[in-house]
PDB file of C-alpha atoms in Angstrom:
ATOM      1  CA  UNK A  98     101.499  30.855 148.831  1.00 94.00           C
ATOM      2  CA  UNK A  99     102.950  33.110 146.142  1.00 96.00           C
ATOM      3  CA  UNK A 100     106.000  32.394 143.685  1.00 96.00           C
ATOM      4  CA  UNK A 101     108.281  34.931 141.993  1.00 96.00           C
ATOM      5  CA  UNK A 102     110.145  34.218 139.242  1.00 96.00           C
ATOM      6  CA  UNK A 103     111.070  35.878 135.737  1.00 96.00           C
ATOM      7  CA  UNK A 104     109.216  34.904 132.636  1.00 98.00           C
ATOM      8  CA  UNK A 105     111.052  31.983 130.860  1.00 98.00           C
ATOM      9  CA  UNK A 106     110.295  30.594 127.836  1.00 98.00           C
ATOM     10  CA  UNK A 107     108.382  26.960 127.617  1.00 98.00           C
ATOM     11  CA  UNK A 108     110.425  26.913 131.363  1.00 98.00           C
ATOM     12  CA  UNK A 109     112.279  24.313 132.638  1.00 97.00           C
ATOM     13  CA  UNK A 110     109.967  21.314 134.567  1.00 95.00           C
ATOM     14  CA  UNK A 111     112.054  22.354 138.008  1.00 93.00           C
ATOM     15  CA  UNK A 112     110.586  26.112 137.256  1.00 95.00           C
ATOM     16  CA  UNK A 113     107.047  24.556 136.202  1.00 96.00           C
ATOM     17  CA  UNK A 114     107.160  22.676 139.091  1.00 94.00           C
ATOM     18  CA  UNK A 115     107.268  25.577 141.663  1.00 94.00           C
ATOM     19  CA  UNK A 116     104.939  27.775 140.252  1.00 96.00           C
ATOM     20  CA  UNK A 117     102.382  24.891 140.074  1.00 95.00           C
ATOM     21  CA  UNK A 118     102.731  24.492 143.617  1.00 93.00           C
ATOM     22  CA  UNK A 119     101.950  27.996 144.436  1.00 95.00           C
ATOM     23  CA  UNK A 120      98.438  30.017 144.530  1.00 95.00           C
ATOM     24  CA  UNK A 121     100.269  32.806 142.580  1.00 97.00           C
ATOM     25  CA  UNK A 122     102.885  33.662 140.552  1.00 98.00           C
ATOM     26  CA  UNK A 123     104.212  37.201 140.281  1.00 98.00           C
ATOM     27  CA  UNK A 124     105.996  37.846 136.911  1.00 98.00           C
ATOM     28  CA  UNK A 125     109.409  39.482 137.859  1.00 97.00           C
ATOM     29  CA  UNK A 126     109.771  41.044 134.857  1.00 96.00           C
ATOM     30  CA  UNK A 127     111.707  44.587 135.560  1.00 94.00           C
ATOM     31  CA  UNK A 128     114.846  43.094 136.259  1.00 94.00           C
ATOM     32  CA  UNK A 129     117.737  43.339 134.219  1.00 96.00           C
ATOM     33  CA  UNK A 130     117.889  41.010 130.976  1.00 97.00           C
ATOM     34  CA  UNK A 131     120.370  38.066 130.761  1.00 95.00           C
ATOM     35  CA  UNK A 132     120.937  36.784 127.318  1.00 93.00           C
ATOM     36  CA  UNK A 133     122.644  33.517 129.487  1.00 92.00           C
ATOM     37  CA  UNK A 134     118.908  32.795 131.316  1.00 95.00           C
ATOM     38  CA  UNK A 135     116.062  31.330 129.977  1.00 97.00           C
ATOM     39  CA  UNK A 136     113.965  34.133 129.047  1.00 97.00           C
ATOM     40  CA  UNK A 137     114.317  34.168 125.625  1.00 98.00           C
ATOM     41  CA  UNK A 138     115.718  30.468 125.328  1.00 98.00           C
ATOM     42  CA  UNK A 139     114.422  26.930 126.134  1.00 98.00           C
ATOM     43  CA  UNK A 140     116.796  23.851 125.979  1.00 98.00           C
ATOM     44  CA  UNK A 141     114.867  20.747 123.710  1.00 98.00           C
ATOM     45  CA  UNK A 142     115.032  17.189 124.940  1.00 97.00           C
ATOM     46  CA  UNK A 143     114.096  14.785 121.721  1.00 97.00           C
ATOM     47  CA  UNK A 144     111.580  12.171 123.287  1.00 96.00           C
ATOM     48  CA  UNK A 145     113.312   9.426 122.956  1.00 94.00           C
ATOM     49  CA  UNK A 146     116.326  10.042 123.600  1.00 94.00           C
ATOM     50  CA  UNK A 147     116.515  13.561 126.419  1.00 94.00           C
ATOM     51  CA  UNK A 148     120.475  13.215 126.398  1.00 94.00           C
ATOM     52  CA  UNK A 149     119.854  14.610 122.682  1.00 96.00           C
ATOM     53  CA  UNK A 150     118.968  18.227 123.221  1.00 97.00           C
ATOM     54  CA  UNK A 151     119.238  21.469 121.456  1.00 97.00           C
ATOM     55  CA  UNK A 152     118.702  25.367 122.264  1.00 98.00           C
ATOM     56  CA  UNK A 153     115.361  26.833 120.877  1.00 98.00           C
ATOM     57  CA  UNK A 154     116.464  30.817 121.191  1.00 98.00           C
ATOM     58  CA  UNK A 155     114.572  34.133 119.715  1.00 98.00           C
ATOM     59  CA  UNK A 156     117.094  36.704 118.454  1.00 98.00           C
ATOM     60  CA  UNK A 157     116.084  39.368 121.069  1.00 98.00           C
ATOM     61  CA  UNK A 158     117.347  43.259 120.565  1.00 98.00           C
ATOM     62  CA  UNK A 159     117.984  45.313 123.785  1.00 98.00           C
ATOM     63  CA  UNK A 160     117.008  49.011 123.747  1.00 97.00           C
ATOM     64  CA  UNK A 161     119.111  49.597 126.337  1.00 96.00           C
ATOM     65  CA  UNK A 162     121.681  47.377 125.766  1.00 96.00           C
ATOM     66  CA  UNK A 163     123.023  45.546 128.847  1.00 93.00           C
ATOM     67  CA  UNK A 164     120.843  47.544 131.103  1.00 96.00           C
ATOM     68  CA  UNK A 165     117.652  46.322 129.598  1.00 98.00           C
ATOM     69  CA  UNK A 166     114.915  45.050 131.574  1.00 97.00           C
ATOM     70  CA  UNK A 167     113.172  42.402 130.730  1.00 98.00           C
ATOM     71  CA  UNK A 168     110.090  43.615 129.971  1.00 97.00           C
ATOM     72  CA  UNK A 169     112.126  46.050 127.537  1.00 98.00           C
ATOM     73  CA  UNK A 170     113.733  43.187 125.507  1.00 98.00           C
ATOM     74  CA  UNK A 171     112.577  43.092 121.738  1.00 98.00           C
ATOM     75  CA  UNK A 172     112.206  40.454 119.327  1.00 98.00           C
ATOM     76  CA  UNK A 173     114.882  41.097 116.550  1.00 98.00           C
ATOM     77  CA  UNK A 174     113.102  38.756 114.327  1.00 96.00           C
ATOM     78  CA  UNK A 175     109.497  38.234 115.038  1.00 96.00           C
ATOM     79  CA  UNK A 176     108.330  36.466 112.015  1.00 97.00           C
ATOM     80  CA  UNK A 177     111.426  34.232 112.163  1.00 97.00           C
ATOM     81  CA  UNK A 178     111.038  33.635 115.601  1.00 98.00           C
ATOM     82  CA  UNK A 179     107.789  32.280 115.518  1.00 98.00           C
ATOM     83  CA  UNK A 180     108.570  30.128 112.755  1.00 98.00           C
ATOM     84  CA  UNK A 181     111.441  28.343 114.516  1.00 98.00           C
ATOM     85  CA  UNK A 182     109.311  27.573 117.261  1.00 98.00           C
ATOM     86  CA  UNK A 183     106.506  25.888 115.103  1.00 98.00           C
ATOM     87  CA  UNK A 184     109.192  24.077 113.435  1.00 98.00           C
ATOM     88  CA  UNK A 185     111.302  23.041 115.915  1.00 98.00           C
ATOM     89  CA  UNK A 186     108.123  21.889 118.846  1.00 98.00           C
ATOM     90  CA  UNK A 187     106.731  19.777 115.782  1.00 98.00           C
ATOM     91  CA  UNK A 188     109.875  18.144 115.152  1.00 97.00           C
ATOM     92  CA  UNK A 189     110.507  17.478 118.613  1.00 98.00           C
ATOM     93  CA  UNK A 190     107.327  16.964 119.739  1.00 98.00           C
ATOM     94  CA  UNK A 191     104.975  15.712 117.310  1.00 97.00           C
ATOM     95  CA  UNK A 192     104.953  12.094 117.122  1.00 97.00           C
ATOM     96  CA  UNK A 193     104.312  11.884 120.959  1.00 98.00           C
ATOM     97  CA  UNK A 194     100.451  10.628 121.452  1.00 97.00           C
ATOM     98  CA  UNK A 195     100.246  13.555 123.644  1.00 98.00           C
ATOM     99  CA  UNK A 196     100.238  16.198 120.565  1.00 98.00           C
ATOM    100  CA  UNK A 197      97.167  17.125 120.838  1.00 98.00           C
ATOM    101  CA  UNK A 198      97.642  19.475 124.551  1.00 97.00           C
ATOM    102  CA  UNK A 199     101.370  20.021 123.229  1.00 98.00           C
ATOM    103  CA  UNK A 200      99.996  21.568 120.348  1.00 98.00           C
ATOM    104  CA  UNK A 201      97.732  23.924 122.427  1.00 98.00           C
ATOM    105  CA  UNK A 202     100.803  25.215 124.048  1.00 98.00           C
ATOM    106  CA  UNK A 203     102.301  25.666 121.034  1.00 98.00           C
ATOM    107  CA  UNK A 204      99.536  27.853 119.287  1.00 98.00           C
ATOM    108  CA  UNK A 205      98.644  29.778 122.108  1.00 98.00           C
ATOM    109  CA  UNK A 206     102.626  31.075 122.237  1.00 98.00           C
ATOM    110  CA  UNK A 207     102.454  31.314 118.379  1.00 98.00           C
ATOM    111  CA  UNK A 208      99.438  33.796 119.141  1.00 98.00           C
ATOM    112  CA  UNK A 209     101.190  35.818 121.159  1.00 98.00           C
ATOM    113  CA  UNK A 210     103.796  36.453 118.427  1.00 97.00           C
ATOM    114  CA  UNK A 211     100.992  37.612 116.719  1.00 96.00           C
ATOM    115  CA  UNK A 212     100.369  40.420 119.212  1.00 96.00           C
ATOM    116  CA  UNK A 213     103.579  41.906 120.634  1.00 97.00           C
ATOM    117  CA  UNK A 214     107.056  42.047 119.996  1.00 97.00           C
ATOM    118  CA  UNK A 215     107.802  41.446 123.731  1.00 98.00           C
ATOM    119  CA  UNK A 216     110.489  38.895 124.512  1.00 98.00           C
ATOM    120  CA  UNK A 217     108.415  38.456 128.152  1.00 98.00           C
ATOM    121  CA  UNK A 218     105.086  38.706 127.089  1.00 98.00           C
ATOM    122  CA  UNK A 219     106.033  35.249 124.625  1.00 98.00           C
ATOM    123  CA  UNK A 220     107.733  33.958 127.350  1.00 98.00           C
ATOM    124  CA  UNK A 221     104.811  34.012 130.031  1.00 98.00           C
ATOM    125  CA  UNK A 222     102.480  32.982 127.363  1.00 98.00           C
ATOM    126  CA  UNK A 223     104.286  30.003 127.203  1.00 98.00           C
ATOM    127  CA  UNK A 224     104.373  29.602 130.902  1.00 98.00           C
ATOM    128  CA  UNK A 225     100.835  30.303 131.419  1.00 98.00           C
ATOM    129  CA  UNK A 226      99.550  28.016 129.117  1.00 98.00           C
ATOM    130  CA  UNK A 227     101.926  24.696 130.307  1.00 98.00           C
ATOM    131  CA  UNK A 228     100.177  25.897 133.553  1.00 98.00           C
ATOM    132  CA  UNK A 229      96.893  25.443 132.447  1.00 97.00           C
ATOM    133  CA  UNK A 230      97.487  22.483 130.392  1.00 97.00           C
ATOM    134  CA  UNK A 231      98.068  21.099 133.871  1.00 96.00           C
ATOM    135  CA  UNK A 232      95.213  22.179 135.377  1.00 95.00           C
ATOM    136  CA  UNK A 233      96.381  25.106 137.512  1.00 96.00           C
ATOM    137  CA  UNK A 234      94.192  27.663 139.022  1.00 93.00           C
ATOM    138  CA  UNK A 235      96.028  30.222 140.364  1.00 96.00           C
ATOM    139  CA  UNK A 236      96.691  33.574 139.389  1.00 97.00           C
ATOM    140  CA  UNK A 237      99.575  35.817 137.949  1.00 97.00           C
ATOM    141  CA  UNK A 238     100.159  38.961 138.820  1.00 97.00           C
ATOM    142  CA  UNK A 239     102.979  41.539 137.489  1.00 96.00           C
ATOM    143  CA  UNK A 240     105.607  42.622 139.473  1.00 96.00           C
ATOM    144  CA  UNK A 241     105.856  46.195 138.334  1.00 92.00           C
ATOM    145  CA  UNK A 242     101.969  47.234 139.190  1.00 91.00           C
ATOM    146  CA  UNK A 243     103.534  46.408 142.626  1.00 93.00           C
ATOM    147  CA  UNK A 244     105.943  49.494 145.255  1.00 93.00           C
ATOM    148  CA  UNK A 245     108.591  47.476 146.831  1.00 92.00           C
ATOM    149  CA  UNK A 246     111.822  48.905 148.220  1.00 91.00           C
ATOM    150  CA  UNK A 247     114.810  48.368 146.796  1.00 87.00           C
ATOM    151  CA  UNK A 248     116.998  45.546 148.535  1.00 88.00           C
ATOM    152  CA  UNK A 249     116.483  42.138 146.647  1.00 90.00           C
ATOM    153  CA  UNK A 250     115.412  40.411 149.706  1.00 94.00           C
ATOM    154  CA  UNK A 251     113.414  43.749 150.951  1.00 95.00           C
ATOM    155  CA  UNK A 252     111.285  43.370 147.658  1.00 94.00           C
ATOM    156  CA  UNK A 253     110.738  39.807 147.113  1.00 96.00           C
ATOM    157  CA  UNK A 254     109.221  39.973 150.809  1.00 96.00           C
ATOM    158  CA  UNK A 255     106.980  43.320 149.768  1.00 97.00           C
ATOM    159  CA  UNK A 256     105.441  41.328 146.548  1.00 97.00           C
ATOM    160  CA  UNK A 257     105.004  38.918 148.672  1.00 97.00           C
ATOM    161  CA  UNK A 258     102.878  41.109 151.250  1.00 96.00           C
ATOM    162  CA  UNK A 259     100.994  43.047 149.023  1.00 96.00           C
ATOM    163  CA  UNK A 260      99.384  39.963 147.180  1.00 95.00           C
ATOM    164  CA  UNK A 261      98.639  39.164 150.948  1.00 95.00           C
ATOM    165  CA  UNK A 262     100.631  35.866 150.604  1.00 96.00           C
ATOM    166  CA  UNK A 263     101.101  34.181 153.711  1.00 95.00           C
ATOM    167  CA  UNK A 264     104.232  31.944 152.646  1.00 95.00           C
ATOM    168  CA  UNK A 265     106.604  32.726 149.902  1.00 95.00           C
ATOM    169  CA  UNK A 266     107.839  29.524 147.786  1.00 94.00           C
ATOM    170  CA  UNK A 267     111.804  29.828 147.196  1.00 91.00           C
ATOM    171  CA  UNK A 268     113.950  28.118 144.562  1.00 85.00           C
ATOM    172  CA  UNK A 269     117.545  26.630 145.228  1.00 79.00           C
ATOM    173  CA  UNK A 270     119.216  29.992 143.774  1.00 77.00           C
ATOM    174  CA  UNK A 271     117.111  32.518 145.610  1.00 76.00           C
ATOM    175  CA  UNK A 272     118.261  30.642 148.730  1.00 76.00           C
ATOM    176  CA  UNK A 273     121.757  31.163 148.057  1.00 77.00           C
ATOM    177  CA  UNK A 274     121.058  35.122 148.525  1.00 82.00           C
ATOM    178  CA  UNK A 275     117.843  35.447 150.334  1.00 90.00           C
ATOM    179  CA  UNK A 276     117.897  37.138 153.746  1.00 91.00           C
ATOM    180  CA  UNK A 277     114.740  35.607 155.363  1.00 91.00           C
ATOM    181  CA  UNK A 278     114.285  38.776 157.912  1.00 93.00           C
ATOM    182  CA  UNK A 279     113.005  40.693 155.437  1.00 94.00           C
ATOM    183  CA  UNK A 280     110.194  37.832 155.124  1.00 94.00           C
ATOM    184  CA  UNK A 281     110.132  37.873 159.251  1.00 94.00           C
ATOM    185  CA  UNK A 282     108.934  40.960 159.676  1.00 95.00           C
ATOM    186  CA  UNK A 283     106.438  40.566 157.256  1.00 94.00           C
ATOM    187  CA  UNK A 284     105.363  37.648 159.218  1.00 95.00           C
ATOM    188  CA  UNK A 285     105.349  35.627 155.706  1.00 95.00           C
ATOM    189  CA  UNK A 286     107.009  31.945 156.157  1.00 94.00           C
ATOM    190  CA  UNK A 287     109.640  31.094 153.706  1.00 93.00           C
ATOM    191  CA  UNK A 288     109.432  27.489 152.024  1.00 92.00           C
ATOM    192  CA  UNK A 289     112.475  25.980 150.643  1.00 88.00           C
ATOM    193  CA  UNK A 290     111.710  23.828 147.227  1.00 89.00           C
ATOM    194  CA  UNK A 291     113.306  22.019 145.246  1.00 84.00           C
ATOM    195  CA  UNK A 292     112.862  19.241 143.018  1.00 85.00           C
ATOM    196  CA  UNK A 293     113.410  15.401 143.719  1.00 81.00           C
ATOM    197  CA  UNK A 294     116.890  14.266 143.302  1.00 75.00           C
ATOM    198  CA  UNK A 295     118.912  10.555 143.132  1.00 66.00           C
ATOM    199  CA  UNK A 296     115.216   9.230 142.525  1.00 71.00           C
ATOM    200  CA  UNK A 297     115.962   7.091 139.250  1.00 78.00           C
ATOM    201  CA  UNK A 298     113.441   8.702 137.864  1.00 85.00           C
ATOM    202  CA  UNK A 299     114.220  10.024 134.304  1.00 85.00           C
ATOM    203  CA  UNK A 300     111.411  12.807 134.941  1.00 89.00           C
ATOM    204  CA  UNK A 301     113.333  14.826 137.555  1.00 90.00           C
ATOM    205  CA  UNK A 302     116.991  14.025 136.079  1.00 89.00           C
ATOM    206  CA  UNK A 303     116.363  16.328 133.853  1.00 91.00           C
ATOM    207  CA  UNK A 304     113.886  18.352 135.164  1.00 91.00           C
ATOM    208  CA  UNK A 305     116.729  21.261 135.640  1.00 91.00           C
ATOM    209  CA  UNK A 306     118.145  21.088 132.228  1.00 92.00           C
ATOM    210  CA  UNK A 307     115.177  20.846 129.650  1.00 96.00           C
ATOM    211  CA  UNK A 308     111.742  22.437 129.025  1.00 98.00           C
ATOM    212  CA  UNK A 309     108.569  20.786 130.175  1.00 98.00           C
ATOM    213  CA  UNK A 310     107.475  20.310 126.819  1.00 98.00           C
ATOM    214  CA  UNK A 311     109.632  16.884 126.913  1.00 98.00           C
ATOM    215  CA  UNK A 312     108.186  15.727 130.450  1.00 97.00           C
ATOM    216  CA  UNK A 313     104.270  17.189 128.896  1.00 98.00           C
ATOM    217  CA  UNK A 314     105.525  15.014 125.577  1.00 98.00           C
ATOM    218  CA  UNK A 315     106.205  11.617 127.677  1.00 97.00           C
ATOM    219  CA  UNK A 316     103.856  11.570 129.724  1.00 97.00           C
ATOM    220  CA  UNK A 317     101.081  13.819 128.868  1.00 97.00           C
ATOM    221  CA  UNK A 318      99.066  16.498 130.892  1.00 97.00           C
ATOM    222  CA  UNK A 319      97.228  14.433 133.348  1.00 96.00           C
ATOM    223  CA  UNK A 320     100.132  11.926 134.460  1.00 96.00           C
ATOM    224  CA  UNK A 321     102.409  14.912 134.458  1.00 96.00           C
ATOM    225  CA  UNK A 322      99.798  16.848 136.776  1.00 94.00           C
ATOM    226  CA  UNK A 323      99.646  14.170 139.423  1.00 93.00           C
ATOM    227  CA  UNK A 324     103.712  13.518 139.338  1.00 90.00           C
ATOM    228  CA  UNK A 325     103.761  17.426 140.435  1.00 91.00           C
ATOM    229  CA  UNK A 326     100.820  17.064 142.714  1.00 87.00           C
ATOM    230  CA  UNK A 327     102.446  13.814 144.352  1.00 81.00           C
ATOM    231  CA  UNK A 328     105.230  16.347 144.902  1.00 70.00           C
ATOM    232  CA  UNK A 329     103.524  19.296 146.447  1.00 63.00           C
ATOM    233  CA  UNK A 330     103.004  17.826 149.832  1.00 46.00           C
ATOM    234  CA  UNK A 331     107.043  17.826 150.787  1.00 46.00           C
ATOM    235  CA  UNK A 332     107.129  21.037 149.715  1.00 50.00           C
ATOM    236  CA  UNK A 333     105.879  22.651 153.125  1.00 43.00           C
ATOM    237  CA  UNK A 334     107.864  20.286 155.225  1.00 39.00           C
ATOM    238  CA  UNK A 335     110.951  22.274 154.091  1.00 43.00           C
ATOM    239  CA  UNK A 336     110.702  25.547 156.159  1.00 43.00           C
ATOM    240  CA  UNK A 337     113.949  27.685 155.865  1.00 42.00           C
ATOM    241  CA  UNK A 338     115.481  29.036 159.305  1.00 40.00           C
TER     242      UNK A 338
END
């Protein structure tokens, strides 16, 4: 089962949620940039009180101005950058008993400023490591290495193919364009997911708003692990027509 999705920075739990469920994630990173996504931005819930929340965002330059791919966005202000986000996680973050893995996330992004100047490259850094902080296995794979044709649909279901995935895991946007034909022919199954809803539980409320780092924060790898695990299973009872 593969996911594809753009890299996002310390990504939202709904995001998290549906990569962990897959066996792979290919990084969609030669599409166009949006400074309004969550590439280069991640929205902080304090840990007390989530309703509180504020917009952790690296100044990013675009080459090719609104054109830019992804994977052509720049950090304006790399030194800057990184020091916001070492600020700002430890404010947030660092009274929560649950530092300690936080805090690996954290320096293994704050590496990667060290390394390139790549608005995506920090952003799946930060992905990848919430990922393994959870325990997942499974492997990530770059969408560019990868010939697809051009249609949106047409490609998603050729990235899809050529990691040899059998089922391709889609989000609540992509099903508001996806044309699952293109998936058909391919013989690869298309699973709908989406995160719970009307449960109560504070967890998923805001699991579509604010970066995992608050839902890692309160409840710490392990619990947060099984919460996503508990939630796997429903995943494949969801096939799309």
């Amino acid at each position: 089962m593969c996911a594809i999705h753009q890299p996002n920075l310390f990504p939202r739990l709904s995001t998290l949620a549906k990569l962990y469920a897959a066996d792979r994630w290919i990084v969609l990173g030669d599409v166009q940039f949006a400074r309004r996504d969550y590439q280069h931005r991640a929205r902080l819930a304090a840990l007390d009180e989530p309703a509180h929340q504020q917009w952790l965002t690296l100044p990013t330059r675009l080459p090719e101005g609104r054109s830019t791919l992804i994977s052509q966005a720049r950090l304006a202000e790399p030194g800057r950058s990184r020091r916001t986000v070492s600020l700002l996680i430890r404010q947030y973050y660092g009274r929560s008993r649950h530092w300690p893995a936080v805090r690996e996330v954290l320096e293994a992004v704050l590496n990667e400023f060290e390394a390139t100047d790549r608005v995506s490259d920090v952003a799946r850094a930060s992905t990848v490591a919430l990922l393994t902080a959870l325990g997942w296995s499974g492997e990530v794979l770059d969408s560019s290495a990868i010939p697809t044709r051009e249609g949106r649909s047409e490609r998603l279901a050729d990235l899809a193919a050529a990691t040899r995935s059998t089922q391709y895991l889609c989000g609540t946007g992509g099903r508001r364009y996806l044309d699952t034909q293109a998936f058909d022919a391919r013989g690869i199954q298309v699973l709908s997911f989406h995160t719970p809803v009307d449960t109560g539980d504070p967890l998923w409320r805001w699991a579509r708003q604010t970066s995992s780092l608050w839902a890692m924060s309160s409840l710490g790898p392990t619990a947060l692990g099984e919460k996503l695990i508990e939630h796997r299973p429903a995943v494949a009872l969801r096939v799309s027509a």
